mmCIF file of C-alpha atoms in Angstrom:
data_model
loop_
_atom_site.group_PDB
_atom_site.id
_atom_site.type_symbol
_atom_site.label_atom_id
_atom_site.label_comp_id
_atom_site.label_asym_id
_atom_site.label_seq_id
_atom_site.Cartn_x
_atom_site.Cartn_y
_atom_site.Cartn_z
ATOM 1 C CA MET A 230 35.108 22.457 48.569
ATOM 2 C CA ASN A 231 35.204 18.658 49.469
ATOM 3 C CA LYS A 232 31.691 18.855 49.548
ATOM 4 C CA PRO A 233 31.709 18.628 46.008
ATOM 5 C CA ILE A 234 34.398 16.265 45.751
ATOM 6 C CA ASN A 235 33.378 13.347 47.775
ATOM 7 C CA LYS A 236 30.506 13.707 45.847
ATOM 8 C CA ILE A 237 31.616 12.510 42.485
ATOM 9 C CA MET A 238 34.142 9.837 44.062
ATOM 10 C CA ASP A 239 30.597 8.324 45.484
ATOM 11 C CA GLN A 240 29.842 8.375 41.920
ATOM 12 C CA GLU A 241 33.021 6.974 41.112
ATOM 13 C CA LYS A 242 32.255 3.744 43.813
ATOM 14 C CA LYS A 243 29.131 3.049 42.220
ATOM 15 C CA SER A 244 28.330 0.464 40.462
ATOM 16 C CA LYS A 245 27.139 1.195 36.642
ATOM 17 C CA THR A 246 24.138 -1.239 34.781
ATOM 18 C CA ILE A 247 23.254 -0.933 32.094
ATOM 19 C CA ALA A 248 19.050 -1.259 31.872
ATOM 20 C CA LEU A 249 17.300 -2.712 29.025
ATOM 21 C CA LEU A 250 13.922 -0.020 29.672
ATOM 22 C CA SER A 251 10.981 -0.503 27.878
ATOM 23 C CA GLY A 252 8.346 1.207 30.207
ATOM 24 C CA GLY A 253 6.398 -1.548 31.553
ATOM 25 C CA LEU A 254 5.805 -2.903 34.453
ATOM 26 C CA ASP A 255 8.484 -5.377 34.938
ATOM 27 C CA SER A 256 11.033 -3.390 33.726
ATOM 28 C CA ALA A 257 10.123 -0.096 36.038
ATOM 29 C CA THR A 258 10.193 -2.261 38.670
ATOM 30 C CA ALA A 259 13.788 -4.251 38.328
ATOM 31 C CA VAL A 260 14.903 -0.559 37.555
ATOM 32 C CA SER A 261 13.764 -0.055 40.952
ATOM 33 C CA MET A 262 15.965 -2.645 42.939
ATOM 34 C CA ALA A 263 19.331 -1.863 41.019
ATOM 35 C CA LEU A 264 18.005 2.366 41.911
ATOM 36 C CA GLU A 265 17.961 1.417 45.646
ATOM 37 C CA LYS A 266 21.228 -0.987 45.834
ATOM 38 C CA GLY A 267 22.742 2.350 45.174
ATOM 39 C CA GLU A 268 23.447 1.299 40.925
ATOM 40 C CA ASP A 269 24.545 3.994 38.987
ATOM 41 C CA VAL A 270 21.242 3.055 36.293
ATOM 42 C CA ILE A 271 21.834 3.836 32.510
ATOM 43 C CA GLY A 272 18.042 3.223 31.265
ATOM 44 C CA LEU A 273 18.283 1.531 26.996
ATOM 45 C CA SER A 274 15.335 1.403 25.303
ATOM 46 C CA PHE A 275 14.330 0.545 21.528
ATOM 47 C CA ASP A 276 12.155 2.337 19.062
ATOM 48 C CA TYR A 277 11.869 -1.352 17.412
ATOM 49 C CA GLY A 278 8.418 -0.697 14.405
ATOM 50 C CA GLN A 279 6.501 -1.409 17.470
ATOM 51 C CA ARG A 280 1.810 -0.907 16.306
ATOM 52 C CA HIS A 281 2.314 2.008 19.005
ATOM 53 C CA LYS A 282 5.044 4.658 21.886
ATOM 54 C CA ARG A 283 3.154 4.439 23.679
ATOM 55 C CA GLU A 284 5.400 2.593 25.885
ATOM 56 C CA LEU A 285 8.747 4.868 24.866
ATOM 57 C CA MET A 286 6.587 6.907 26.184
ATOM 58 C CA ALA A 287 6.712 5.445 29.531
ATOM 59 C CA ALA A 288 10.037 4.646 28.984
ATOM 60 C CA CYS A 289 11.201 8.648 28.793
ATOM 61 C CA GLU A 290 9.314 9.087 31.670
ATOM 62 C CA LEU A 291 9.881 6.428 33.902
ATOM 63 C CA ALA A 292 14.233 7.771 33.124
ATOM 64 C CA GLU A 293 13.603 11.162 34.062
ATOM 65 C CA TYR A 294 10.954 10.404 37.333
ATOM 66 C CA LEU A 295 13.775 7.674 38.387
ATOM 67 C CA LYS A 296 16.277 10.684 37.509
ATOM 68 C CA LEU A 297 17.917 7.102 35.602
ATOM 69 C CA SER A 298 22.035 9.171 34.332
ATOM 70 C CA GLU A 299 21.702 8.177 31.104
ATOM 71 C CA HIS A 300 18.530 7.059 29.165
ATOM 72 C CA GLN A 301 19.532 6.183 25.004
ATOM 73 C CA ILE A 302 16.914 5.842 22.688
ATOM 74 C CA ILE A 303 18.623 3.097 19.686
ATOM 75 C CA GLU A 304 16.112 3.305 16.416
ATOM 76 C CA VAL A 305 15.961 -0.680 15.315
ATOM 77 C CA ASN A 306 13.678 -1.459 12.868
ATOM 78 C CA LEU A 307 12.526 -4.994 13.438
ATOM 79 C CA GLY A 308 8.395 -4.807 12.081
ATOM 80 C CA SER A 309 9.163 -3.909 8.490
ATOM 81 C CA TRP A 310 9.552 -8.129 7.836
ATOM 82 C CA GLY A 311 6.637 -8.123 11.013
ATOM 83 C CA GLY A 312 5.885 -11.364 12.560
ATOM 84 C CA SER A 313 5.132 -10.538 15.532
ATOM 85 C CA SER A 314 1.291 -8.496 16.494
ATOM 86 C CA LEU A 315 3.588 -6.573 18.093
ATOM 87 C CA THR A 316 4.807 -5.501 15.224
ATOM 88 C CA ASP A 317 2.346 -6.358 12.212
ATOM 89 C CA LEU A 318 -1.231 -4.254 12.304
ATOM 90 C CA GLU A 319 -2.734 -7.000 9.883
ATOM 91 C CA LYS A 320 -2.572 -9.144 13.038
ATOM 92 C CA GLU A 321 -5.116 -9.516 15.827
ATOM 93 C CA ILE A 322 -3.571 -8.628 19.707
ATOM 94 C CA PRO A 323 -4.458 -11.485 21.847
ATOM 95 C CA THR A 324 -7.132 -11.220 23.940
ATOM 96 C CA LYS A 325 -7.764 -14.423 25.160
ATOM 97 C CA GLY A 326 -5.594 -15.477 27.843
ATOM 98 C CA VAL A 327 -2.290 -17.149 27.828
ATOM 99 C CA ILE A 328 -2.432 -20.229 26.526
ATOM 100 C CA LYS A 329 0.482 -22.594 28.199
ATOM 101 C CA GLY A 330 2.894 -23.962 26.437
ATOM 102 C CA GLU A 331 2.246 -22.140 23.903
ATOM 103 C CA ILE A 332 4.130 -18.463 22.019
ATOM 104 C CA PRO A 333 1.304 -16.042 21.278
ATOM 105 C CA ASN A 334 1.549 -14.616 18.641
ATOM 106 C CA THR A 335 2.768 -11.241 20.703
ATOM 107 C CA TYR A 336 6.454 -12.908 20.401
ATOM 108 C CA VAL A 337 8.913 -11.419 18.415
ATOM 109 C CA PRO A 338 11.415 -12.889 16.230
ATOM 110 C CA GLY A 339 14.374 -11.606 17.228
ATOM 111 C CA ARG A 340 13.664 -9.192 19.168
ATOM 112 C CA ASN A 341 16.071 -9.737 23.220
ATOM 113 C CA THR A 342 18.225 -11.404 21.264
ATOM 114 C CA VAL A 343 18.721 -8.004 19.177
ATOM 115 C CA PHE A 344 18.065 -5.737 21.765
ATOM 116 C CA ILE A 345 20.987 -7.564 23.891
ATOM 117 C CA ALA A 346 23.221 -7.491 21.958
ATOM 118 C CA ILE A 347 23.122 -4.108 21.703
ATOM 119 C CA GLY A 348 22.906 -3.487 25.536
ATOM 120 C CA LEU A 349 25.864 -5.325 25.922
ATOM 121 C CA SER A 350 27.697 -3.285 23.828
ATOM 122 C CA LEU A 351 26.507 0.096 24.979
ATOM 123 C CA ALA A 352 27.823 -1.877 28.577
ATOM 124 C CA GLU A 353 31.038 -2.180 27.585
ATOM 125 C CA ALA A 354 31.996 1.297 25.986
ATOM 126 C CA ARG A 355 30.541 2.372 28.992
ATOM 127 C CA GLY A 356 33.219 -0.086 31.576
ATOM 128 C CA ALA A 357 29.174 -1.377 33.001
ATOM 129 C CA GLN A 358 29.443 -4.741 35.110
ATOM 130 C CA LYS A 359 25.493 -5.802 34.539
ATOM 131 C CA LEU A 360 23.045 -5.919 31.978
ATOM 132 C CA LEU A 361 19.609 -5.741 33.345
ATOM 133 C CA LEU A 362 16.427 -7.173 31.637
ATOM 134 C CA GLY A 363 13.245 -6.911 33.629
ATOM 135 C CA ILE A 364 12.058 -10.322 31.570
ATOM 136 C CA ASN A 365 10.002 -12.448 33.173
ATOM 137 C CA ALA A 366 9.375 -16.527 32.709
ATOM 138 C CA MET A 367 6.194 -16.934 34.552
ATOM 139 C CA ASP A 368 3.809 -15.272 33.038
ATOM 140 C CA TYR A 369 4.530 -15.661 29.239
ATOM 141 C CA SER A 370 5.337 -18.951 29.370
ATOM 142 C CA GLY A 371 6.234 -19.614 25.323
ATOM 143 C CA TYR A 372 8.252 -16.759 25.148
ATOM 144 C CA PRO A 373 11.700 -18.416 24.407
ATOM 145 C CA ASP A 374 13.618 -15.615 24.994
ATOM 146 C CA CYS A 375 12.474 -15.066 27.997
ATOM 147 C CA ARG A 376 13.411 -18.643 29.138
ATOM 148 C CA PRO A 377 16.603 -18.790 31.915
ATOM 149 C CA ASP A 378 18.964 -21.176 29.783
ATOM 150 C CA TYR A 379 18.136 -18.839 27.273
ATOM 151 C CA ILE A 380 19.588 -16.418 29.576
ATOM 152 C CA ASN A 381 22.503 -18.844 30.688
ATOM 153 C CA ALA A 382 23.539 -19.759 26.568
ATOM 154 C CA TYR A 383 23.841 -15.833 26.326
ATOM 155 C CA GLN A 384 26.076 -14.693 29.054
ATOM 156 C CA ILE A 385 28.841 -17.273 27.199
ATOM 157 C CA VAL A 386 28.358 -15.535 24.346
ATOM 158 C CA ALA A 387 28.966 -12.212 25.742
ATOM 159 C CA ASP A 388 31.891 -13.344 27.578
ATOM 160 C CA LEU A 389 33.414 -14.734 24.409
ATOM 161 C CA ALA A 390 32.462 -11.891 22.113
ATOM 162 C CA SER A 391 34.137 -8.841 23.657
ATOM 163 C CA LYS A 392 37.142 -7.511 24.724
ATOM 164 C CA SER A 393 36.215 -7.104 28.744
ATOM 165 C CA GLY A 394 34.490 -10.440 28.508
ATOM 166 C CA ARG A 395 37.946 -12.508 27.697
ATOM 167 C CA GLU A 396 39.839 -10.049 29.893
ATOM 168 C CA GLY A 397 37.092 -12.009 33.063
ATOM 169 C CA ASN A 398 35.146 -8.398 33.545
ATOM 170 C CA GLY A 399 32.266 -8.666 31.202
ATOM 171 C CA ALA A 400 28.847 -7.532 31.882
ATOM 172 C CA LYS A 401 26.762 -9.848 33.569
ATOM 173 C CA LEU A 402 23.030 -10.738 32.587
ATOM 174 C CA THR A 403 21.003 -9.827 35.457
ATOM 175 C CA ALA A 404 17.492 -11.014 35.029
ATOM 176 C CA PRO A 405 16.147 -10.574 38.849
ATOM 177 C CA LEU A 406 12.346 -11.323 37.883
ATOM 178 C CA ILE A 407 12.746 -14.375 36.080
ATOM 179 C CA ASN A 408 10.873 -16.359 37.938
ATOM 180 C CA TRP A 409 8.495 -14.393 39.973
ATOM 181 C CA SER A 410 4.364 -14.012 39.644
ATOM 182 C CA LYS A 411 3.232 -11.057 38.006
ATOM 183 C CA LEU A 412 1.290 -10.761 42.380
ATOM 184 C CA GLU A 413 5.054 -10.265 43.239
ATOM 185 C CA ILE A 414 6.247 -8.099 40.795
ATOM 186 C CA VAL A 415 3.023 -5.524 42.143
ATOM 187 C CA GLN A 416 4.385 -6.277 45.132
ATOM 188 C CA GLU A 417 7.357 -5.386 45.068
ATOM 189 C CA ALA A 418 7.304 -2.049 43.052
ATOM 190 C CA LEU A 419 4.392 -0.894 45.438
ATOM 191 C CA ARG A 420 7.414 -1.625 48.092
ATOM 192 C CA LEU A 421 9.730 0.302 45.703
ATOM 193 C CA GLU A 422 7.073 2.738 45.258
ATOM 194 C CA VAL A 423 7.429 2.331 41.761
ATOM 195 C CA PRO A 424 5.198 4.741 40.278
ATOM 196 C CA ILE A 425 2.968 1.708 39.124
ATOM 197 C CA ASP A 426 0.206 4.473 36.724
ATOM 198 C CA ARG A 427 3.472 5.460 34.548
ATOM 199 C CA THR A 428 4.193 2.794 32.922
ATOM 200 C CA TRP A 429 2.787 1.104 30.220
ATOM 201 C CA SER A 430 2.466 -2.495 29.372
ATOM 202 C CA CYS A 431 -1.536 -3.182 27.475
ATOM 203 C CA TYR A 432 -0.667 -4.044 23.394
ATOM 204 C CA GLN A 433 -2.768 -1.209 22.105
ATOM 205 C CA GLY A 434 -1.750 2.275 21.230
ATOM 206 C CA LEU A 435 -4.696 3.234 22.985
ATOM 207 C CA SER A 436 -5.703 6.616 24.899
ATOM 208 C CA GLN A 437 -5.778 4.417 28.038
ATOM 209 C CA PRO A 438 -4.919 0.731 28.493
ATOM 210 C CA CYS A 439 -7.612 -0.558 26.933
ATOM 211 C CA GLY A 440 -8.459 -3.891 29.157
ATOM 212 C CA SER A 441 -9.083 -6.968 27.546
ATOM 213 C CA CYS A 442 -5.111 -7.693 25.735
ATOM 214 C CA ASP A 443 -2.997 -10.832 27.896
ATOM 215 C CA SER A 444 -0.784 -8.144 29.365
ATOM 216 C CA CYS A 445 -3.564 -5.556 30.736
ATOM 217 C CA ARG A 446 -5.178 -9.014 31.399
ATOM 218 C CA LEU A 447 -2.207 -10.043 33.486
ATOM 219 C CA ARG A 448 -1.859 -6.721 35.278
ATOM 220 C CA ASN A 449 -5.171 -6.356 35.892
ATOM 221 C CA GLU A 450 -5.426 -9.849 38.006
ATOM 222 C CA ALA A 451 -2.075 -9.112 39.517
ATOM 223 C CA LEU A 452 -3.109 -5.614 40.967
ATOM 224 C CA LYS A 453 -6.571 -6.202 42.644
ATOM 225 C CA LYS A 454 -5.094 -9.545 44.141
ATOM 226 C CA ALA A 455 -2.267 -7.352 45.800
ATOM 227 C CA GLY A 456 -5.258 -4.870 47.137
ATOM 228 C CA ARG A 457 -4.371 -2.382 44.023
ATOM 229 C CA ALA A 458 -7.692 -2.332 41.904
ATOM 230 C CA ASP A 459 -7.654 1.346 41.505
ATOM 231 C CA LEU A 460 -4.952 1.188 39.463
ATOM 232 C CA CYS A 461 -6.145 -1.399 36.825
ATOM 233 C CA SER A 462 -7.796 -0.433 33.516
ATOM 234 C CA THR A 463 -11.128 -0.393 32.553
ATOM 235 C CA LEU A 464 -11.491 -3.683 30.636
ATOM 236 C CA ILE A 465 -12.964 -2.621 27.037
ATOM 237 C CA LEU A 466 -15.040 -6.318 26.516
#
């Protein structure tokens, strides 16, 4: 008789975290890190008008595989006005590698700002202590909304914009991978036994990862360095 009650009490004691779950390797690793710490993780994914839904399908698979307590999918159409090769089919996906100091056309205007705002809303509604982000500032050097100064500034706004923040207990933006290299992320994913083969990082919506877009190249390079070339996608020349 006491076991179910104890289980409920243990669940109530867990720290609650809202995690932006894209379906990619980085977000899956960040979520797995939170689960290892015993946090109660609620996944939040977005159908934002991206050129394909393959990554969103991966997010659903990961949420089920990792046994998240809840998984929300929100539709917010950022693709109708274009501005990015990830939302505009007429723009070419870059395949020549990341150029340091340049913002690639895969940057989606306002995407993280919108996603974080919705995540903070869910966090306050659910009484979550954290909003977990899988963003990384090292490999995608040009993305302005994946940098530490952006997160620090957003935290100030978040605390001012919410009841919980004004009362001193608003959700904290947490980006554990922000300064990690892709190799470090892959190594952590392997340690945590993240189902890497279930994640999707490719910018294309093909049946298999293209192997030639910048995201695939960075991922494959890190996997090879980590000794897991078997998990690499096939390069299309």
